[in-house]
PDB file of C-alpha atoms in Angstrom:
ATOM      1  CA  MET A   1    -107.604 -92.336  45.387  1.00 32.00           C
ATOM      2  CA  ALA A   2    -109.275 -93.544  47.831  1.00 31.00           C
ATOM      3  CA  ALA A   3    -111.003 -91.000  49.435  1.00 33.00           C
ATOM      4  CA  THR A   4    -110.018 -90.255  53.446  1.00 29.00           C
ATOM      5  CA  LEU A   5    -113.351 -90.468  55.529  1.00 30.00           C
ATOM      6  CA  ILE A   6    -114.289 -87.748  58.524  1.00 30.00           C
ATOM      7  CA  ARG A   7    -114.311 -88.375  61.679  1.00 29.00           C
ATOM      8  CA  MET A   8    -115.855 -85.713  63.615  1.00 31.00           C
ATOM      9  CA  PRO A   9    -116.975 -85.875  67.497  1.00 31.00           C
ATOM     10  CA  GLU A  10    -120.170 -87.469  68.451  1.00 31.00           C
ATOM     11  CA  SER A  11    -121.557 -84.234  69.659  1.00 31.00           C
ATOM     12  CA  SER A  12    -120.920 -82.369  65.752  1.00 35.00           C
ATOM     13  CA  VAL A  13    -123.895 -82.102  64.340  1.00 42.00           C
ATOM     14  CA  LEU A  14    -122.178 -83.147  60.787  1.00 42.00           C
ATOM     15  CA  PRO A  15    -122.710 -86.864  59.853  1.00 42.00           C
ATOM     16  CA  ALA A  16    -119.356 -88.937  60.869  1.00 43.00           C
ATOM     17  CA  ASP A  17    -118.796 -90.488  57.515  1.00 40.00           C
ATOM     18  CA  ALA A  18    -118.614 -86.956  55.697  1.00 45.00           C
ATOM     19  CA  THR A  19    -116.386 -86.668  52.675  1.00 46.00           C
ATOM     20  CA  ARG A  20    -113.335 -85.315  51.993  1.00 44.00           C
ATOM     21  CA  LEU A  21    -112.410 -83.518  48.691  1.00 48.00           C
ATOM     22  CA  GLU A  22    -109.453 -84.729  46.709  1.00 47.00           C
ATOM     23  CA  ALA A  23    -108.234 -83.391  44.039  1.00 43.00           C
ATOM     24  CA  PRO A  24    -110.331 -82.541  41.063  1.00 43.00           C
ATOM     25  CA  ALA A  25    -109.596 -83.803  37.305  1.00 41.00           C
ATOM     26  CA  ALA A  26    -108.295 -81.096  35.218  1.00 39.00           C
ATOM     27  CA  GLY A  27    -107.218 -81.629  30.976  1.00 37.00           C
ATOM     28  CA  ALA A  28    -110.059 -82.773  28.823  1.00 34.00           C
ATOM     29  CA  ALA A  29    -113.243 -81.826  30.632  1.00 36.00           C
ATOM     30  CA  ALA A  30    -111.367 -77.677  30.562  1.00 36.00           C
ATOM     31  CA  ARG A  31    -110.895 -78.048  27.227  1.00 33.00           C
ATOM     32  CA  ALA A  32    -114.369 -79.948  26.097  1.00 36.00           C
ATOM     33  CA  SER A  33    -115.826 -77.105  28.397  1.00 36.00           C
ATOM     34  CA  ALA A  34    -114.786 -74.240  25.764  1.00 36.00           C
ATOM     35  CA  SER A  35    -116.915 -75.540  23.877  1.00 38.00           C
ATOM     36  CA  ALA A  36    -120.126 -75.879  25.924  1.00 41.00           C
ATOM     37  CA  ALA A  37    -123.597 -74.395  26.134  1.00 43.00           C
ATOM     38  CA  GLY A  38    -124.223 -73.627  29.135  1.00 43.00           C
ATOM     39  CA  PRO A  39    -122.709 -75.146  32.919  1.00 44.00           C
ATOM     40  CA  ARG A  40    -121.217 -78.341  32.614  1.00 51.00           C
ATOM     41  CA  ALA A  41    -120.744 -81.308  35.107  1.00 53.00           C
ATOM     42  CA  GLY A  42    -117.188 -81.860  35.650  1.00 53.00           C
ATOM     43  CA  HIS A  43    -115.569 -85.201  35.646  1.00 47.00           C
ATOM     44  CA  GLY A  44    -117.363 -86.935  39.089  1.00 50.00           C
ATOM     45  CA  LEU A  45    -115.214 -86.612  42.363  1.00 53.00           C
ATOM     46  CA  ASP A  46    -111.663 -88.710  41.676  1.00 49.00           C
ATOM     47  CA  GLY A  47    -113.001 -91.730  43.072  1.00 32.00           C
ATOM     48  CA  LEU A  48    -114.836 -90.597  46.548  1.00 33.00           C
ATOM     49  CA  THR A  49    -116.148 -93.493  48.253  1.00 33.00           C
ATOM     50  CA  VAL A  50    -119.409 -92.022  50.121  1.00 43.00           C
ATOM     51  CA  ALA A  51    -120.722 -93.965  53.093  1.00 37.00           C
ATOM     52  CA  GLU A  52    -124.514 -94.092  53.567  1.00 52.00           C
ATOM     53  CA  LEU A  53    -125.911 -90.850  55.078  1.00 58.00           C
ATOM     54  CA  GLU A  54    -129.163 -90.987  57.814  1.00 74.00           C
ATOM     55  CA  ARG A  55    -131.576 -88.985  56.312  1.00 76.00           C
ATOM     56  CA  ALA A  56    -132.362 -86.826  59.611  1.00 82.00           C
ATOM     57  CA  GLU A  57    -128.546 -85.986  60.144  1.00 81.00           C
ATOM     58  CA  ARG A  58    -128.210 -85.174  56.620  1.00 80.00           C
ATOM     59  CA  LEU A  59    -130.774 -83.241  56.602  1.00 83.00           C
ATOM     60  CA  ALA A  60    -129.527 -81.292  60.036  1.00 87.00           C
ATOM     61  CA  ALA A  61    -126.618 -80.477  57.988  1.00 87.00           C
ATOM     62  CA  MET A  62    -127.880 -79.296  55.278  1.00 87.00           C
ATOM     63  CA  ARG A  63    -129.607 -76.989  56.730  1.00 88.00           C
ATOM     64  CA  ALA A  64    -127.315 -75.352  58.833  1.00 89.00           C
ATOM     65  CA  GLY A  65    -124.710 -75.215  55.476  1.00 90.00           C
ATOM     66  CA  GLU A  66    -122.625 -77.291  57.160  1.00 92.00           C
ATOM     67  CA  LEU A  67    -122.849 -80.157  54.246  1.00 94.00           C
ATOM     68  CA  GLY A  68    -123.628 -80.060  50.761  1.00 94.00           C
ATOM     69  CA  SER A  69    -124.705 -82.549  47.787  1.00 93.00           C
ATOM     70  CA  VAL A  70    -121.601 -82.414  45.193  1.00 95.00           C
ATOM     71  CA  HIS A  71    -122.158 -84.096  41.506  1.00 92.00           C
ATOM     72  CA  SER A  72    -118.557 -83.235  40.441  1.00 90.00           C
ATOM     73  CA  TRP A  73    -116.174 -79.868  40.286  1.00 90.00           C
ATOM     74  CA  GLU A  74    -113.311 -79.389  38.388  1.00 92.00           C
ATOM     75  CA  LEU A  75    -110.452 -76.800  37.651  1.00 93.00           C
ATOM     76  CA  VAL A  76    -111.283 -74.803  34.510  1.00 88.00           C
ATOM     77  CA  THR A  77    -109.178 -71.620  32.720  1.00 83.00           C
ATOM     78  CA  ALA A  78    -111.515 -69.149  31.013  1.00 82.00           C
ATOM     79  CA  VAL A  79    -114.412 -70.423  31.322  1.00 88.00           C
ATOM     80  CA  ASP A  80    -117.286 -70.072  34.417  1.00 94.00           C
ATOM     81  CA  GLY A  81    -115.512 -66.931  34.886  1.00 96.00           C
ATOM     82  CA  PRO A  82    -112.353 -64.529  35.074  1.00 96.00           C
ATOM     83  CA  GLY A  83    -108.868 -66.904  35.540  1.00 96.00           C
ATOM     84  CA  THR A  84    -108.597 -70.442  36.803  1.00 96.00           C
ATOM     85  CA  ARG A  85    -112.024 -71.735  38.668  1.00 96.00           C
ATOM     86  CA  LEU A  86    -111.980 -74.504  40.681  1.00 96.00           C
ATOM     87  CA  THR A  87    -116.320 -74.531  39.252  1.00 95.00           C
ATOM     88  CA  THR A  88    -118.171 -76.608  41.851  1.00 96.00           C
ATOM     89  CA  PHE A  89    -120.946 -78.377  40.533  1.00 94.00           C
ATOM     90  CA  LEU A  90    -124.208 -79.368  42.948  1.00 95.00           C
ATOM     91  CA  ALA A  91    -127.125 -81.411  43.121  1.00 94.00           C
ATOM     92  CA  GLY A  92    -130.531 -80.472  43.124  1.00 94.00           C
ATOM     93  CA  CYS A  93    -131.808 -78.376  40.043  1.00 93.00           C
ATOM     94  CA  PRO A  94    -136.146 -78.031  39.607  1.00 93.00           C
ATOM     95  CA  LEU A  95    -135.476 -76.279  36.170  1.00 93.00           C
ATOM     96  CA  ARG A  96    -135.971 -79.466  33.639  1.00 93.00           C
ATOM     97  CA  CYS A  97    -134.608 -77.724  30.388  1.00 91.00           C
ATOM     98  CA  LEU A  98    -135.203 -79.442  27.111  1.00 87.00           C
ATOM     99  CA  TYR A  99    -131.498 -78.772  26.158  1.00 87.00           C
ATOM    100  CA  CYS A 100    -130.019 -79.664  29.526  1.00 87.00           C
ATOM    101  CA  HIS A 101    -126.094 -81.295  29.014  1.00 80.00           C
ATOM    102  CA  ASN A 102    -126.351 -82.432  32.832  1.00 81.00           C
ATOM    103  CA  PRO A 103    -129.554 -84.059  33.562  1.00 82.00           C
ATOM    104  CA  ASP A 104    -127.083 -86.899  36.143  1.00 83.00           C
ATOM    105  CA  THR A 105    -127.407 -83.388  38.436  1.00 84.00           C
ATOM    106  CA  LEU A 106    -130.868 -82.996  38.320  1.00 87.00           C
ATOM    107  CA  ALA A 107    -131.935 -85.181  41.776  1.00 85.00           C
ATOM    108  CA  MET A 108    -129.950 -84.313  45.421  1.00 88.00           C
ATOM    109  CA  LYS A 109    -129.538 -87.389  45.757  1.00 86.00           C
ATOM    110  CA  ASP A 110    -127.843 -86.977  42.354  1.00 83.00           C
ATOM    111  CA  GLY A 111    -124.909 -85.683  44.691  1.00 92.00           C
ATOM    112  CA  ARG A 112    -122.594 -87.104  46.983  1.00 91.00           C
ATOM    113  CA  PRO A 113    -122.166 -85.273  50.770  1.00 93.00           C
ATOM    114  CA  VAL A 114    -119.142 -82.969  51.235  1.00 94.00           C
ATOM    115  CA  THR A 115    -118.659 -80.730  54.303  1.00 94.00           C
ATOM    116  CA  ALA A 116    -118.184 -76.677  53.745  1.00 95.00           C
ATOM    117  CA  ASP A 117    -115.198 -77.205  55.187  1.00 95.00           C
ATOM    118  CA  GLU A 118    -113.098 -79.653  52.982  1.00 93.00           C
ATOM    119  CA  LEU A 119    -114.373 -77.880  49.640  1.00 95.00           C
ATOM    120  CA  LEU A 120    -113.078 -74.252  51.792  1.00 96.00           C
ATOM    121  CA  ALA A 121    -109.551 -76.458  52.295  1.00 95.00           C
ATOM    122  CA  ARG A 122    -109.410 -77.465  48.652  1.00 94.00           C
ATOM    123  CA  VAL A 123    -110.104 -73.607  47.604  1.00 96.00           C
ATOM    124  CA  ARG A 124    -107.166 -73.124  49.907  1.00 96.00           C
ATOM    125  CA  ARG A 125    -105.065 -75.275  48.404  1.00 95.00           C
ATOM    126  CA  TYR A 126    -105.326 -73.610  44.966  1.00 96.00           C
ATOM    127  CA  LEU A 127    -104.533 -69.427  46.300  1.00 97.00           C
ATOM    128  CA  GLY A 128    -101.756 -69.510  44.880  1.00 96.00           C
ATOM    129  CA  VAL A 129    -103.477 -70.641  41.379  1.00 96.00           C
ATOM    130  CA  PHE A 130    -106.277 -67.985  42.015  1.00 97.00           C
ATOM    131  CA  ARG A 131    -104.162 -65.296  42.527  1.00 96.00           C
ATOM    132  CA  ALA A 132    -101.408 -65.858  39.475  1.00 96.00           C
ATOM    133  CA  THR A 133    -104.083 -65.362  37.259  1.00 96.00           C
ATOM    134  CA  GLY A 134    -107.535 -64.046  38.601  1.00 96.00           C
ATOM    135  CA  GLY A 135    -109.444 -66.805  39.468  1.00 97.00           C
ATOM    136  CA  GLY A 136    -111.474 -68.440  42.036  1.00 97.00           C
ATOM    137  CA  ILE A 137    -114.050 -71.011  42.531  1.00 98.00           C
ATOM    138  CA  THR A 138    -117.511 -70.564  40.623  1.00 98.00           C
ATOM    139  CA  LEU A 139    -120.466 -72.540  42.714  1.00 97.00           C
ATOM    140  CA  SER A 140    -122.154 -73.989  39.416  1.00 95.00           C
ATOM    141  CA  GLY A 141    -124.739 -77.483  39.422  1.00 89.00           C
ATOM    142  CA  GLY A 142    -127.608 -78.420  38.845  1.00 90.00           C
ATOM    143  CA  GLU A 143    -129.083 -75.083  40.795  1.00 95.00           C
ATOM    144  CA  VAL A 144    -126.430 -73.738  43.192  1.00 96.00           C
ATOM    145  CA  LEU A 145    -129.057 -72.169  44.812  1.00 97.00           C
ATOM    146  CA  MET A 146    -131.297 -75.568  45.794  1.00 96.00           C
ATOM    147  CA  GLN A 147    -128.366 -75.014  48.736  1.00 96.00           C
ATOM    148  CA  PRO A 148    -128.194 -71.924  49.632  1.00 97.00           C
ATOM    149  CA  ALA A 149    -127.051 -72.142  53.301  1.00 96.00           C
ATOM    150  CA  PHE A 150    -124.468 -74.042  52.056  1.00 97.00           C
ATOM    151  CA  ALA A 151    -124.025 -72.186  49.062  1.00 97.00           C
ATOM    152  CA  ALA A 152    -123.295 -69.063  51.482  1.00 97.00           C
ATOM    153  CA  ARG A 153    -121.169 -70.699  53.373  1.00 97.00           C
ATOM    154  CA  ILE A 154    -118.604 -72.006  51.148  1.00 98.00           C
ATOM    155  CA  LEU A 155    -118.831 -67.989  49.390  1.00 98.00           C
ATOM    156  CA  ARG A 156    -118.369 -66.665  53.062  1.00 98.00           C
ATOM    157  CA  GLY A 157    -115.054 -68.541  53.765  1.00 98.00           C
ATOM    158  CA  ALA A 158    -113.733 -68.231  50.356  1.00 98.00           C
ATOM    159  CA  LYS A 159    -113.973 -64.351  50.388  1.00 97.00           C
ATOM    160  CA  GLU A 160    -112.404 -64.564  53.809  1.00 97.00           C
ATOM    161  CA  MET A 161    -109.580 -66.385  51.900  1.00 98.00           C
ATOM    162  CA  GLY A 162    -109.652 -63.252  49.662  1.00 97.00           C
ATOM    163  CA  VAL A 163    -110.454 -65.296  46.606  1.00 98.00           C
ATOM    164  CA  HIS A 164    -113.286 -63.724  43.201  1.00 98.00           C
ATOM    165  CA  THR A 165    -116.624 -65.959  43.761  1.00 98.00           C
ATOM    166  CA  ALA A 166    -119.148 -66.047  41.013  1.00 98.00           C
ATOM    167  CA  LEU A 167    -122.481 -68.104  40.965  1.00 98.00           C
ATOM    168  CA  ASP A 168    -123.891 -69.589  37.702  1.00 97.00           C
ATOM    169  CA  THR A 169    -127.552 -70.313  38.098  1.00 97.00           C
ATOM    170  CA  SER A 170    -130.711 -69.636  36.564  1.00 96.00           C
ATOM    171  CA  GLY A 171    -132.015 -66.752  38.595  1.00 97.00           C
ATOM    172  CA  TYR A 172    -134.891 -68.750  39.447  1.00 97.00           C
ATOM    173  CA  LEU A 173    -134.316 -69.567  42.441  1.00 97.00           C
ATOM    174  CA  GLY A 174    -132.645 -66.111  43.420  1.00 97.00           C
ATOM    175  CA  ALA A 175    -135.185 -65.807  46.044  1.00 97.00           C
ATOM    176  CA  ASN A 176    -133.243 -67.909  48.129  1.00 97.00           C
ATOM    177  CA  ALA A 177    -129.796 -66.098  48.025  1.00 97.00           C
ATOM    178  CA  THR A 178    -129.581 -63.510  50.966  1.00 97.00           C
ATOM    179  CA  ASP A 179    -128.207 -60.393  50.271  1.00 97.00           C
ATOM    180  CA  GLU A 180    -125.376 -61.347  52.549  1.00 97.00           C
ATOM    181  CA  MET A 181    -124.619 -63.829  49.673  1.00 97.00           C
ATOM    182  CA  ILE A 182    -125.198 -61.710  47.405  1.00 98.00           C
ATOM    183  CA  ASP A 183    -122.346 -59.140  49.381  1.00 97.00           C
ATOM    184  CA  ASP A 184    -120.538 -61.921  48.875  1.00 98.00           C
ATOM    185  CA  THR A 185    -120.196 -62.917  45.728  1.00 98.00           C
ATOM    186  CA  ASP A 186    -117.978 -60.929  43.170  1.00 98.00           C
ATOM    187  CA  LEU A 187    -119.847 -62.380  39.466  1.00 98.00           C
ATOM    188  CA  VAL A 188    -123.344 -63.546  39.098  1.00 98.00           C
ATOM    189  CA  LEU A 189    -123.691 -66.078  36.104  1.00 98.00           C
ATOM    190  CA  LEU A 190    -127.263 -65.631  35.048  1.00 98.00           C
ATOM    191  CA  ASP A 191    -128.172 -67.829  32.593  1.00 97.00           C
ATOM    192  CA  VAL A 192    -131.182 -66.036  30.807  1.00 98.00           C
ATOM    193  CA  LYS A 193    -133.099 -69.188  28.709  1.00 96.00           C
ATOM    194  CA  SER A 194    -135.550 -67.364  26.885  1.00 96.00           C
ATOM    195  CA  GLY A 195    -137.401 -63.530  26.564  1.00 97.00           C
ATOM    196  CA  ASP A 196    -140.677 -64.804  25.714  1.00 96.00           C
ATOM    197  CA  PRO A 197    -142.259 -66.094  28.988  1.00 97.00           C
ATOM    198  CA  GLU A 198    -143.976 -68.878  26.924  1.00 97.00           C
ATOM    199  CA  THR A 199    -140.641 -70.195  24.755  1.00 97.00           C
ATOM    200  CA  TYR A 200    -138.607 -70.164  28.624  1.00 96.00           C
ATOM    201  CA  GLU A 201    -142.175 -72.688  29.953  1.00 96.00           C
ATOM    202  CA  ARG A 202    -141.619 -74.725  26.845  1.00 95.00           C
ATOM    203  CA  THR A 203    -137.948 -74.701  27.239  1.00 95.00           C
ATOM    204  CA  THR A 204    -137.966 -75.010  31.323  1.00 94.00           C
ATOM    205  CA  GLY A 205    -141.083 -76.226  32.364  1.00 95.00           C
ATOM    206  CA  ARG A 206    -141.278 -72.912  34.693  1.00 96.00           C
ATOM    207  CA  GLU A 207    -141.768 -69.039  34.584  1.00 97.00           C
ATOM    208  CA  LEU A 208    -139.646 -66.416  33.395  1.00 97.00           C
ATOM    209  CA  ALA A 209    -140.440 -64.690  36.086  1.00 98.00           C
ATOM    210  CA  PRO A 210    -138.607 -64.885  38.903  1.00 98.00           C
ATOM    211  CA  THR A 211    -135.280 -65.024  36.830  1.00 98.00           C
ATOM    212  CA  LEU A 212    -135.696 -61.644  35.739  1.00 98.00           C
ATOM    213  CA  ALA A 213    -136.614 -60.555  39.085  1.00 98.00           C
ATOM    214  CA  PHE A 214    -133.271 -61.788  40.722  1.00 98.00           C
ATOM    215  CA  GLY A 215    -132.154 -59.979  38.069  1.00 98.00           C
ATOM    216  CA  ARG A 216    -133.188 -56.599  39.412  1.00 98.00           C
ATOM    217  CA  ARG A 217    -132.511 -57.031  42.540  1.00 98.00           C
ATOM    218  CA  LEU A 218    -128.631 -58.213  41.576  1.00 98.00           C
ATOM    219  CA  ALA A 219    -128.692 -54.718  39.586  1.00 98.00           C
ATOM    220  CA  GLU A 220    -130.683 -52.996  42.181  1.00 98.00           C
ATOM    221  CA  ARG A 221    -127.524 -52.932  44.610  1.00 96.00           C
ATOM    222  CA  ILE A 222    -125.197 -49.876  44.678  1.00 94.00           C
ATOM    223  CA  GLU A 223    -122.344 -52.103  44.943  1.00 93.00           C
ATOM    224  CA  GLY A 224    -123.681 -55.167  43.308  1.00 95.00           C
ATOM    225  CA  PRO A 225    -121.589 -58.362  41.828  1.00 98.00           C
ATOM    226  CA  GLU A 226    -120.649 -57.854  38.173  1.00 98.00           C
ATOM    227  CA  VAL A 227    -123.375 -59.774  36.150  1.00 98.00           C
ATOM    228  CA  TRP A 228    -122.785 -61.942  32.546  1.00 98.00           C
ATOM    229  CA  ILE A 229    -126.009 -62.429  30.696  1.00 98.00           C
ATOM    230  CA  ARG A 230    -126.010 -66.219  29.537  1.00 97.00           C
ATOM    231  CA  PHE A 231    -128.750 -67.036  26.876  1.00 98.00           C
ATOM    232  CA  VAL A 232    -127.830 -70.592  24.850  1.00 96.00           C
ATOM    233  CA  LEU A 233    -129.028 -70.605  21.010  1.00 97.00           C
ATOM    234  CA  VAL A 234    -131.335 -73.353  19.857  1.00 96.00           C
ATOM    235  CA  PRO A 235    -132.758 -72.934  16.297  1.00 96.00           C
ATOM    236  CA  GLY A 236    -136.407 -73.709  16.651  1.00 96.00           C
ATOM    237  CA  LEU A 237    -136.424 -73.067  20.307  1.00 96.00           C
ATOM    238  CA  THR A 238    -134.878 -69.430  21.422  1.00 97.00           C
ATOM    239  CA  ASP A 239    -133.812 -68.382  18.141  1.00 97.00           C
ATOM    240  CA  ALA A 240    -136.983 -65.981  17.300  1.00 97.00           C
ATOM    241  CA  VAL A 241    -135.619 -62.521  16.339  1.00 98.00           C
ATOM    242  CA  GLU A 242    -138.535 -61.269  18.913  1.00 98.00           C
ATOM    243  CA  ASN A 243    -137.453 -63.541  21.985  1.00 98.00           C
ATOM    244  CA  VAL A 244    -133.585 -62.836  21.328  1.00 98.00           C
ATOM    245  CA  GLU A 245    -134.838 -59.514  21.194  1.00 98.00           C
ATOM    246  CA  GLU A 246    -136.526 -59.363  25.277  1.00 98.00           C
ATOM    247  CA  VAL A 247    -133.251 -60.974  25.799  1.00 98.00           C
ATOM    248  CA  ALA A 248    -130.909 -58.101  25.200  1.00 98.00           C
ATOM    249  CA  GLU A 249    -133.552 -55.494  26.128  1.00 98.00           C
ATOM    250  CA  TYR A 250    -133.928 -56.701  29.744  1.00 98.00           C
ATOM    251  CA  ALA A 251    -129.820 -56.777  29.880  1.00 98.00           C
ATOM    252  CA  ALA A 252    -129.605 -53.606  28.493  1.00 98.00           C
ATOM    253  CA  SER A 253    -131.996 -52.810  31.423  1.00 98.00           C
ATOM    254  CA  LEU A 254    -130.398 -53.467  33.738  1.00 98.00           C
ATOM    255  CA  ASN A 255    -127.443 -51.746  33.298  1.00 98.00           C
ATOM    256  CA  ARG A 256    -130.036 -48.636  32.621  1.00 98.00           C
ATOM    257  CA  ILE A 257    -130.635 -49.465  37.055  1.00 98.00           C
ATOM    258  CA  ARG A 258    -127.720 -49.895  37.647  1.00 98.00           C
ATOM    259  CA  PRO A 259    -124.533 -48.108  34.863  1.00 97.00           C
ATOM    260  CA  GLY A 260    -121.619 -51.298  34.058  1.00 97.00           C
ATOM    261  CA  ALA A 261    -123.991 -54.011  36.205  1.00 98.00           C
ATOM    262  CA  VAL A 262    -124.144 -56.437  32.900  1.00 98.00           C
ATOM    263  CA  THR A 263    -120.551 -56.118  31.249  1.00 98.00           C
ATOM    264  CA  ARG A 264    -120.839 -59.365  29.155  1.00 98.00           C
ATOM    265  CA  VAL A 265    -122.842 -60.875  27.309  1.00 98.00           C
ATOM    266  CA  GLU A 266    -122.220 -64.793  26.445  1.00 97.00           C
ATOM    267  CA  VAL A 267    -124.240 -66.532  23.706  1.00 98.00           C
ATOM    268  CA  LEU A 268    -123.657 -70.025  23.772  1.00 95.00           C
ATOM    269  CA  PRO A 269    -124.622 -72.110  20.431  1.00 95.00           C
ATOM    270  CA  PHE A 270    -126.407 -75.248  21.390  1.00 90.00           C
ATOM    271  CA  HIS A 271    -124.899 -78.749  20.925  1.00 86.00           C
ATOM    272  CA  GLN A 272    -125.664 -82.313  21.225  1.00 78.00           C
ATOM    273  CA  MET A 273    -122.731 -82.998  23.937  1.00 75.00           C
ATOM    274  CA  GLY A 274    -124.843 -84.294  26.770  1.00 72.00           C
ATOM    275  CA  ARG A 275    -127.297 -86.760  24.991  1.00 76.00           C
ATOM    276  CA  SER A 276    -125.393 -89.379  25.871  1.00 73.00           C
ATOM    277  CA  LYS A 277    -126.121 -88.523  29.382  1.00 80.00           C
ATOM    278  CA  TRP A 278    -130.227 -88.290  28.003  1.00 78.00           C
ATOM    279  CA  GLU A 279    -129.779 -91.915  26.309  1.00 75.00           C
ATOM    280  CA  ALA A 280    -128.269 -93.594  29.466  1.00 76.00           C
ATOM    281  CA  LEU A 281    -130.722 -92.365  32.043  1.00 79.00           C
ATOM    282  CA  GLY A 282    -133.179 -93.676  30.066  1.00 78.00           C
ATOM    283  CA  ARG A 283    -135.101 -90.076  29.734  1.00 82.00           C
ATOM    284  CA  THR A 284    -136.331 -89.576  26.391  1.00 85.00           C
ATOM    285  CA  TYR A 285    -134.282 -86.075  24.549  1.00 83.00           C
ATOM    286  CA  GLU A 286    -136.790 -84.061  22.817  1.00 88.00           C
ATOM    287  CA  LEU A 287    -134.429 -82.223  20.925  1.00 87.00           C
ATOM    288  CA  GLU A 288    -132.423 -85.216  19.493  1.00 88.00           C
ATOM    289  CA  ASP A 289    -133.119 -83.666  16.444  1.00 89.00           C
ATOM    290  CA  THR A 290    -132.332 -79.889  16.233  1.00 93.00           C
ATOM    291  CA  PRO A 291    -128.709 -78.784  15.281  1.00 94.00           C
ATOM    292  CA  ALA A 292    -126.348 -76.566  15.977  1.00 94.00           C
ATOM    293  CA  PRO A 293    -127.403 -72.441  15.235  1.00 96.00           C
ATOM    294  CA  SER A 294    -125.288 -71.967  11.433  1.00 97.00           C
ATOM    295  CA  PRO A 295    -122.227 -69.400  11.824  1.00 97.00           C
ATOM    296  CA  GLU A 296    -124.313 -67.103  10.529  1.00 98.00           C
ATOM    297  CA  LEU A 297    -127.447 -67.362  12.464  1.00 98.00           C
ATOM    298  CA  THR A 298    -124.887 -67.185  16.383  1.00 98.00           C
ATOM    299  CA  GLU A 299    -123.416 -64.190  14.480  1.00 98.00           C
ATOM    300  CA  ARG A 300    -127.168 -63.117  14.023  1.00 98.00           C
ATOM    301  CA  VAL A 301    -127.903 -62.499  17.368  1.00 98.00           C
ATOM    302  CA  ARG A 302    -125.055 -61.456  19.019  1.00 98.00           C
ATOM    303  CA  GLY A 303    -125.550 -58.534  16.679  1.00 98.00           C
ATOM    304  CA  GLN A 304    -128.541 -58.258  18.529  1.00 98.00           C
ATOM    305  CA  PHE A 305    -127.331 -57.753  22.381  1.00 98.00           C
ATOM    306  CA  ARG A 306    -124.322 -55.842  20.007  1.00 98.00           C
ATOM    307  CA  ALA A 307    -126.891 -53.258  19.050  1.00 98.00           C
ATOM    308  CA  HIS A 308    -127.776 -52.888  22.641  1.00 98.00           C
ATOM    309  CA  GLY A 309    -124.792 -51.857  23.449  1.00 98.00           C
ATOM    310  CA  LEU A 310    -123.966 -54.911  25.583  1.00 98.00           C
ATOM    311  CA  THR A 311    -120.067 -56.688  25.798  1.00 98.00           C
ATOM    312  CA  THR A 312    -121.218 -60.179  23.152  1.00 97.00           C
ATOM    313  CA  HIS A 313    -119.090 -63.157  22.774  1.00 95.00           C
TER     314      HIS A 313
END
């Protein structure tokens, strides 16, 4: 389907050729997502063609939260939160995870300019589906908090429509989330990639402390959002008993701060589904010889979380 371009008044701060959204693709992407380890990018922007924008014009609109760099989106059920979700993948991420299967979302330039108004119009289109299934919108990435102003505008608009909202984030840029943004978020999918700082740095190229601080900040809010902890289990990288125990203890500590803050832990087995993307981008994939975790290993890790009183899947 061809894209429709927005023609804004000359006085508007929005670029004249920011793009309207078309309906997201579902089906195969939704079925594949059930076994994915961590967030997955969708199947593009459904044939949109986007004209080039002047850099200054684009940056001004992004600072205002009126324009975002969106990589793709999809409709999924029982993934990325309750009910049927409009999962929207924003472009840009400060982490360089060895197992990332969205390497095509790492740079802001990997996305296309989409207005907040158009994304919210898409949310409104699915109100009936969300109400029937208890679903809503999930902002993912990349890293959604690379674009906090845009995310904040989407969350606020969705809440005004009575739509359930979720953030899928590593928490590394948690300082970018304002209190108002957190108030507009019903669920945070917090990807804690390691409990050991050295393993975290080896896995992501960044430090662990900001993620832990963001989780504690969520738990300290009296009426804060529900939190699901996500942990990607990679044999030989994140599977050490001590490392898993650190993540489990951290998750349990959030419930000591605010009882019931963490309602779910998802142990996501590593897979090789993203390998072809690394190859297509000409990047070295260090985990090409890493196997998927065995059922026994996966159950051992889930058992470690359950031993801390955490509901674990």
